[in-house]
Coordinates of C-alpha atoms (C1' of nucleotides) in Angstrom, one line a residue:
Chain A
M1 CA -16.3 119.1 120.7
S2 CA -13.8 119.5 123.4
R3 CA -10.2 119.7 124.2
K4 CA -7.7 118.9 121.5
A5 CA -4.6 116.8 122.1
Q6 CA -1.6 119.1 122.6
Y7 CA 1.0 116.8 121.3
N8 CA 1.9 116.8 117.6
L9 CA 2.3 113.3 116.3
D10 CA 5.1 114.1 113.9
D11 CA 7.0 115.8 116.7
V12 CA 6.5 112.8 119.0
L13 CA 7.7 110.4 116.3
S14 CA 10.8 112.5 115.6
Q15 CA 11.6 112.8 119.3
S16 CA 11.3 109.0 119.7
I17 CA 13.8 108.3 117.0
D18 CA 16.7 109.3 119.2
V19 CA 15.5 107.2 122.1
F20 CA 15.4 104.1 120.0
L21 CA 18.7 105.0 118.4
E22 CA 20.4 105.3 121.7
H23 CA 19.1 102.2 123.4
G24 CA 17.6 100.0 120.8
Y25 CA 14.1 98.6 120.9
H26 CA 14.2 96.6 124.1
G27 CA 16.6 99.0 125.7
A28 CA 14.3 101.9 125.2
I29 CA 11.8 101.9 128.1
M30 CA 8.4 103.5 128.1
D31 CA 9.3 105.9 130.9
E32 CA 12.0 107.5 128.8
I33 CA 9.9 107.6 125.7
I34 CA 7.2 109.4 127.6
A35 CA 9.6 111.7 129.3
R36 CA 11.5 112.7 126.2
T37 CA 8.4 113.3 124.0
D38 CA 5.6 115.7 124.7
F39 CA 3.4 112.7 125.0
N40 CA 1.4 111.0 127.7
R41 CA 0.9 107.4 128.5
R42 CA -2.8 107.3 127.8
G43 CA -2.4 109.1 124.4
F44 CA 0.3 106.7 123.6
Y45 CA -1.8 103.6 124.0
L46 CA -4.9 105.1 122.4
E47 CA -2.8 106.1 119.4
F48 CA -0.6 103.0 119.0
G49 CA -1.8 100.2 121.2
S50 CA 1.6 98.8 121.9
K51 CA 5.3 99.6 122.0
Q52 CA 5.8 97.3 119.0
T53 CA 3.4 99.0 116.6
F54 CA 4.8 102.3 117.9
L55 CA 8.2 101.2 116.7
Y56 CA 6.9 100.3 113.3
T57 CA 5.3 103.8 113.1
V58 CA 8.5 105.5 114.2
L59 CA 10.5 103.4 111.7
A60 CA 8.1 104.5 108.9
H61 CA 8.4 108.1 110.0
Y62 CA 12.2 107.8 110.2
Q63 CA 12.3 106.6 106.6
E64 CA 9.9 109.3 105.3
T65 CA 11.5 112.2 107.1
Q66 CA 15.2 111.3 107.2
L67 CA 16.3 108.6 104.9
N68 CA 14.1 109.7 102.0
K69 CA 15.4 113.2 102.3
I70 CA 18.9 111.9 101.9
M71 CA 18.0 109.5 99.2
H72 CA 16.3 112.3 97.3
H73 CA 19.8 113.3 96.1
L74 CA 20.0 110.0 94.2
E75 CA 16.5 110.5 92.8
S76 CA 17.2 113.9 91.5
N77 CA 19.7 112.0 89.4
Q78 CA 22.4 114.3 88.3
G79 CA 24.8 111.4 88.0
L80 CA 28.0 111.3 90.1
P81 CA 27.5 114.5 91.9
S82 CA 24.2 113.1 93.2
I83 CA 26.0 110.1 94.6
Q84 CA 28.6 112.3 96.2
A85 CA 25.9 114.5 97.8
Y86 CA 24.1 111.4 99.0
F87 CA 27.2 110.1 100.8
A88 CA 28.1 113.5 102.3
D89 CA 24.6 113.8 103.8
Y90 CA 24.4 110.2 104.9
V91 CA 27.7 110.3 106.7
K92 CA 26.6 113.5 108.5
H93 CA 23.3 111.9 109.3
V94 CA 24.5 108.6 110.9
S95 CA 27.5 110.1 112.6
G96 CA 27.8 109.2 116.2
K97 CA 24.6 107.3 116.4
G98 CA 24.1 105.1 113.4
C99 CA 20.9 104.4 111.5
L100 CA 17.7 103.4 113.1
L101 CA 16.7 101.1 110.3
I102 CA 20.0 99.2 110.3
N103 CA 20.0 99.0 114.1
T104 CA 16.5 97.6 114.1
I105 CA 17.3 95.0 111.4
T106 CA 20.3 93.7 113.4
E107 CA 18.4 93.7 116.7
L108 CA 15.0 92.4 115.6
G109 CA 15.4 91.2 112.1
F110 CA 15.9 87.5 112.9
D111 CA 12.6 87.3 114.8
D112 CA 10.5 89.9 112.9
E113 CA 9.5 89.3 109.3
K114 CA 8.0 92.8 109.1
V115 CA 11.3 94.4 110.0
R116 CA 13.1 92.2 107.4
E117 CA 10.6 93.2 104.8
V118 CA 11.0 96.9 105.4
G119 CA 14.8 96.4 105.4
R120 CA 14.8 94.5 102.1
H121 CA 12.6 97.1 100.5
Y122 CA 14.9 99.9 101.6
L123 CA 18.0 98.1 100.2
D124 CA 16.3 97.4 97.0
R125 CA 15.3 101.0 96.5
L126 CA 18.8 102.1 97.4
Q127 CA 20.3 99.8 94.8
I128 CA 17.9 100.9 92.1
D129 CA 18.6 104.5 92.8
F130 CA 22.4 103.9 92.6
I131 CA 21.9 102.2 89.3
G132 CA 19.9 105.1 88.0
C133 CA 22.6 107.6 89.0
L134 CA 25.4 105.4 87.6
E135 CA 23.7 105.1 84.3
K136 CA 23.2 108.8 84.1
A137 CA 26.9 109.3 85.2
A138 CA 27.9 107.0 82.4
S139 CA 25.9 108.8 79.8
L140 CA 27.4 112.1 81.0
K141 CA 30.8 110.5 80.8
Q142 CA 31.4 111.3 84.4
I143 CA 32.7 107.8 85.2
T144 CA 35.2 105.5 83.5
P145 CA 33.5 103.9 80.5
N146 CA 34.0 100.3 81.4
T147 CA 32.4 100.5 84.8
N148 CA 30.1 97.6 85.6
I149 CA 27.1 99.5 86.8
E150 CA 25.1 96.8 88.5
S151 CA 28.2 95.6 90.4
T152 CA 29.1 99.0 91.4
A153 CA 25.6 99.8 92.7
L154 CA 25.7 96.6 94.7
Q155 CA 29.0 97.7 96.2
L156 CA 27.7 101.1 97.1
T157 CA 24.7 99.6 98.7
S158 CA 26.8 97.4 100.9
Y159 CA 29.0 100.3 101.7
V160 CA 26.2 102.3 103.0
Q161 CA 25.4 99.6 105.5
G162 CA 29.0 99.4 106.6
F163 CA 28.9 103.2 107.3
A164 CA 25.9 102.8 109.5
V165 CA 27.8 100.4 111.7
N166 CA 31.0 102.3 111.6
A167 CA 29.2 105.5 112.6
V168 CA 28.4 104.1 116.0
L169 CA 32.1 103.5 116.7
A170 CA 33.7 106.5 115.0
G171 CA 34.2 109.6 117.1
D172 CA 34.2 112.1 114.3
T173 CA 33.1 112.1 110.7
D174 CA 36.7 112.5 109.3
E175 CA 37.3 108.8 108.9
L176 CA 34.0 108.2 107.2
E177 CA 34.4 111.2 104.9
L178 CA 37.9 109.9 103.9
A179 CA 36.5 106.5 103.2
T180 CA 33.8 108.0 101.0
Q181 CA 36.4 109.9 98.9
A182 CA 38.5 106.8 98.6
L183 CA 35.4 105.0 97.4
L184 CA 34.1 107.5 94.9
G185 CA 37.4 109.0 93.7
P186 CA 38.3 106.0 91.6
L187 CA 35.0 106.0 89.8
A188 CA 35.4 109.4 88.3
R189 CA 37.2 109.6 85.0
Chain B
M1 CA 37.0 66.4 146.7
S2 CA 33.6 65.8 145.2
R3 CA 31.5 66.2 142.1
K4 CA 32.9 68.1 139.2
A5 CA 30.8 70.4 137.0
Q6 CA 29.4 68.5 134.0
Y7 CA 29.1 71.5 131.7
N8 CA 32.0 72.5 129.5
L9 CA 32.5 76.2 129.5
D10 CA 33.5 76.4 125.9
D11 CA 30.4 74.5 124.9
V12 CA 28.2 76.7 126.9
L13 CA 29.7 79.8 125.3
S14 CA 29.3 78.4 121.8
Q15 CA 25.7 77.4 122.4
S16 CA 24.9 80.9 123.7
I17 CA 26.2 82.6 120.6
D18 CA 23.1 81.5 118.7
V19 CA 20.7 82.7 121.4
F20 CA 22.2 86.2 121.3
L21 CA 22.4 86.2 117.6
E22 CA 18.7 85.4 117.3
H23 CA 17.2 87.7 119.8
G24 CA 19.9 90.3 120.6
Y25 CA 21.1 91.0 124.1
H26 CA 17.9 92.3 125.8
G27 CA 15.8 90.0 123.7
A28 CA 17.7 86.9 124.9
I29 CA 16.2 85.9 128.2
M30 CA 17.9 83.8 130.9
D31 CA 15.3 81.0 130.6
E32 CA 16.2 80.4 127.0
I33 CA 19.9 80.7 127.6
I34 CA 19.7 78.1 130.4
A35 CA 17.5 75.8 128.4
R36 CA 19.6 75.9 125.3
T37 CA 23.0 75.4 127.0
D38 CA 23.9 72.5 129.2
F39 CA 24.2 75.0 132.1
N40 CA 22.3 75.6 135.3
R41 CA 21.3 78.9 136.8
R42 CA 23.5 78.6 139.9
G43 CA 26.6 77.7 137.8
F44 CA 25.8 80.6 135.6
Y45 CA 25.9 83.2 138.4
L46 CA 28.8 81.6 140.2
E47 CA 30.7 81.7 136.9
F48 CA 29.7 85.1 135.5
G49 CA 27.9 87.1 138.1
S50 CA 25.5 88.7 135.6
K51 CA 24.1 88.6 132.2
Q52 CA 26.1 91.5 131.1
T53 CA 29.5 90.1 132.0
F54 CA 28.3 86.8 130.4
L55 CA 27.7 88.7 127.2
Y56 CA 31.3 90.1 127.2
T57 CA 32.6 86.6 127.7
V58 CA 30.5 85.2 124.9
L59 CA 31.6 88.0 122.7
A60 CA 35.3 87.3 123.4
H61 CA 34.7 83.6 122.8
Y62 CA 32.9 84.4 119.5
Q63 CA 35.8 86.4 118.3
E64 CA 38.3 83.8 119.3
T65 CA 36.6 80.8 117.9
Q66 CA 34.7 82.2 114.9
L67 CA 35.9 85.5 113.7
N68 CA 39.6 84.8 114.2
K69 CA 39.3 81.5 112.3
I70 CA 37.9 83.4 109.3
M71 CA 40.4 86.3 109.7
H72 CA 43.2 83.7 109.7
H73 CA 42.9 83.6 105.9
L74 CA 44.0 87.2 105.8
E75 CA 46.8 86.6 108.2
S76 CA 48.2 83.7 106.3
N77 CA 48.7 86.4 103.7
Q78 CA 48.8 84.9 100.2
G79 CA 47.6 88.2 98.7
L80 CA 44.4 88.3 96.7
P81 CA 43.4 84.6 97.1
S82 CA 43.5 85.1 100.9
I83 CA 41.0 88.0 100.6
Q84 CA 38.8 85.9 98.4
A85 CA 39.0 83.0 100.8
Y86 CA 38.2 85.4 103.7
F87 CA 35.0 86.7 102.0
A88 CA 33.9 83.3 101.0
D89 CA 34.1 82.1 104.5
Y90 CA 32.7 85.2 106.0
V91 CA 29.6 85.2 103.8
K92 CA 29.0 81.5 104.7
H93 CA 29.4 82.4 108.4
V94 CA 27.0 85.3 108.6
S95 CA 24.5 83.9 106.2
G96 CA 21.0 84.1 107.7
K97 CA 21.9 85.3 111.1
G98 CA 24.4 88.1 110.8
C99 CA 27.4 88.7 113.0
L100 CA 27.2 88.8 116.8
L101 CA 29.8 91.5 117.2
I102 CA 28.1 93.8 114.7
N103 CA 24.7 93.2 116.2
T104 CA 26.0 94.0 119.6
I105 CA 27.6 97.2 118.4
T106 CA 24.4 98.4 116.9
E107 CA 22.2 97.4 119.8
L108 CA 24.5 98.4 122.7
G109 CA 27.3 100.5 121.3
F110 CA 25.8 103.8 122.0
D111 CA 25.6 103.2 125.7
D112 CA 28.4 100.7 126.2
E113 CA 32.0 102.0 125.9
K114 CA 33.4 98.5 126.3
V115 CA 31.4 97.3 123.3
R116 CA 32.6 100.2 121.2
E117 CA 36.2 99.5 122.2
V118 CA 35.9 95.8 121.3
G119 CA 34.3 96.9 118.0
R120 CA 37.0 99.4 117.1
H121 CA 39.7 97.0 117.9
Y122 CA 38.1 94.4 115.6
L123 CA 37.7 96.9 112.7
D124 CA 41.3 98.1 113.1
R125 CA 42.6 94.7 113.0
L126 CA 40.5 93.9 109.9
Q127 CA 41.8 97.0 108.2
I128 CA 45.4 96.2 109.0
D129 CA 45.0 92.6 107.7
F130 CA 43.5 93.8 104.5
I131 CA 46.4 96.2 104.0
G132 CA 48.8 93.4 104.5
C133 CA 47.1 91.2 102.0
L134 CA 46.8 94.0 99.4
E135 CA 50.4 94.9 99.7
K136 CA 51.3 91.3 99.2
A137 CA 48.9 91.1 96.3
A138 CA 50.5 94.2 94.7
S139 CA 54.0 92.8 95.1
L140 CA 52.8 89.6 93.5
K141 CA 51.2 91.7 90.7
Q142 CA 47.8 90.1 91.4
I143 CA 46.1 93.4 91.4
T144 CA 46.1 96.4 89.1
P145 CA 49.3 98.4 89.8
N146 CA 47.7 101.8 90.6
T147 CA 45.5 100.5 93.4
N148 CA 45.4 102.7 96.4
I149 CA 45.9 100.2 99.1
E150 CA 44.9 102.1 102.2
S151 CA 41.7 103.3 100.5
T152 CA 40.8 99.8 99.2
A153 CA 41.4 98.3 102.6
L154 CA 39.1 100.8 104.2
Q155 CA 36.5 100.0 101.6
L156 CA 36.8 96.3 102.1
T157 CA 36.4 96.8 105.9
S158 CA 33.2 98.7 105.3
Y159 CA 31.9 96.0 103.0
V160 CA 32.4 93.4 105.7
Q161 CA 30.1 95.3 107.9
G162 CA 27.6 95.8 105.2
F163 CA 27.5 92.1 104.6
A164 CA 26.8 91.4 108.2
V165 CA 23.7 93.5 108.0
N166 CA 22.6 92.2 104.6
A167 CA 23.0 88.6 105.8
V168 CA 20.1 89.1 108.2
L169 CA 17.9 90.0 105.3
A170 CA 19.1 87.7 102.5
G171 CA 17.5 84.3 102.4
D172 CA 20.3 82.6 100.6
T173 CA 24.0 83.3 100.1
D174 CA 23.7 83.8 96.3
E175 CA 23.2 87.5 96.6
L176 CA 26.1 88.0 98.9
E177 CA 28.4 85.8 96.8
L178 CA 27.5 87.8 93.8
A179 CA 28.3 91.0 95.7
T180 CA 31.6 89.6 96.7
Q181 CA 32.5 88.8 93.1
A182 CA 31.4 92.3 92.1
L183 CA 33.6 93.6 94.8
L184 CA 36.8 91.6 94.2
G185 CA 36.6 91.1 90.5
P186 CA 37.6 94.6 89.5
L187 CA 40.7 94.4 91.8
A188 CA 42.3 91.6 89.9
R189 CA 44.5 92.5 87.0
Chain C
dA1 C1' -20.8 131.3 133.3
dC2 C1' -21.7 126.6 133.0
dA3 C1' -21.4 122.0 131.5
dC4 C1' -19.3 118.6 128.9
dT5 C1' -15.8 116.2 126.9
dA6 C1' -11.5 114.1 126.5
dC7 C1' -6.8 115.1 127.7
dC8 C1' -3.0 115.0 130.9
dA9 C1' -0.2 113.3 134.9
dG10 C1' 0.9 109.9 137.4
dA11 C1' -0.6 106.0 140.4
dA12 C1' -1.6 101.2 140.0
dC13 C1' -1.5 96.6 138.0
dG14 C1' 0.3 92.4 136.3
dT15 C1' 3.7 90.1 134.2
dA16 C1' 8.2 88.8 132.9
dC17 C1' 12.8 88.7 133.7
dG18 C1' 17.4 88.8 136.2
dT19 C1' 19.0 87.0 140.3
dT20 C1' 19.1 84.2 144.6
dC21 C1' 17.7 80.4 147.6
dT22 C1' 16.2 75.6 148.5
dT23 C1' 15.9 71.0 147.6
dT24 C1' 17.5 67.0 145.3
dT25 C1' 20.9 64.4 143.1
dT26 C1' 25.4 62.6 142.2
dA27 C1' 30.3 61.7 142.2
dG28 C1' 34.2 61.0 144.8
dA29 C1' 36.8 60.0 149.4
dT30 C1' 37.1 57.1 153.3
Chain D
dA1 C1' 28.6 51.1 151.8
dT2 C1' 28.5 55.5 153.8
dC3 C1' 29.4 60.2 154.2
dT4 C1' 30.2 64.5 152.3
dA5 C1' 30.6 68.3 149.4
dA6 C1' 29.3 70.4 145.5
dA7 C1' 26.5 70.5 141.3
dA8 C1' 21.9 70.4 139.1
dA9 C1' 17.0 71.6 138.9
dG10 C1' 13.9 74.6 139.5
dA11 C1' 11.1 77.3 143.0
dA12 C1' 11.0 81.8 144.9
dC13 C1' 12.1 86.7 145.2
dG14 C1' 12.3 91.4 143.9
dT15 C1' 12.3 94.6 140.6
dA16 C1' 11.5 96.8 136.3
dC17 C1' 8.7 97.4 132.6
dG18 C1' 4.6 97.4 129.4
dT19 C1' 0.0 98.5 130.0
dT20 C1' -4.3 100.1 132.1
dC21 C1' -6.9 103.0 135.3
dT22 C1' -8.2 107.1 138.0
dG23 C1' -8.7 112.1 139.4
dG24 C1' -8.2 116.3 138.3
dT25 C1' -8.0 119.8 134.6
dA26 C1' -8.4 122.6 130.6
dG27 C1' -10.5 123.5 126.2
dT28 C1' -14.8 124.1 123.7
dG29 C1' -19.6 125.0 122.6
dT30 C1' -23.9 126.9 124.3

DNA sequence: ACACTACCAGAACGTACGTTCTTTTTAGAT
DNA sequence: ATCTAAAAAGAACGTACGTTCTGGTAGTGT
């Protein structure tokens, strides 16, 4: 055996998230990706073969390490508090830079079926998780009894996307936090 | 005098909207823009000077001709029916390709203050229009009396963004129309 | 200590894209 | 009909970017 690579793949993927977030896919150039990761060009192409497949990998990593962590609140399923915790974390997460998955969908979704597929899968899962939490919340009598759970879940899912866009524009999180309260407040009984 | 340009600027701008919608800003290449508009390269650069300022012009044109037309429902201000008409039209408009303004915000917003500014202005206006309609709706007793108007307007504004993202993923309009009903139904008294 | 392996840094390559220039065509004025 | 000025078409240019290649280097095993 001989030398081992000195970059850690997970680190590289994490570092790349920001580059894509800031400039989008086409706007993120290899020079900056190389410079801001502890990566080298050769390693990059041996490992991934192309910028495109690299994006897919970063996207998967982003979901695993960031979005899933936030969604985990919903999957712990404590009812309404889980939803509140989810939104609190999500707002903090997207603040000032948005969501890589959403950005990728709007930039590449039209041309890239794989991106659309990943996006749909994510939204479906979000929707299902919201339903789970709302059902639990209903059974715990945390929300008003006549709440239409499926509709509400659909609304919450749409709302999350809206936040991701808003986050790019909003300077601070105040506005988004306010909006969240406005949203969840009326649900509670 | 002599020859007059045979392209019509409004037509060119309208035709370009689709190109940017499909591929984003960096993904839309000059060759395709030229090919799909009745424009010529020289005219393009005499008229706009660069791809970037062209985008700004297209964006302004997009707002004037498309978004404003849809927002006009809100500004006619018939209360709840105006909001319903707005969403119906908006869903139809973004279906399958999303919203150019939202796409531009997520692709370029981080780096481009001008884009952020245009985006904020648009969201503010949307929010204000929703407030106007909701107030009217309240005075006409079209919505449940204890509705918090500011909060609801903020929510509606977020939904609109969410729809723009969803529209890229959804094959047909059914899903989005369902979501709209789920959204507006509970408001009505 | 030495050799071997494969990693790192960055130069080099080729292509693709934004922009400019050249040629050709056309509409209007005389 | 002819001349002219400007517009259209697209060739040409330069640069920037994705990708590949090269030379030197640093671990690792003997």
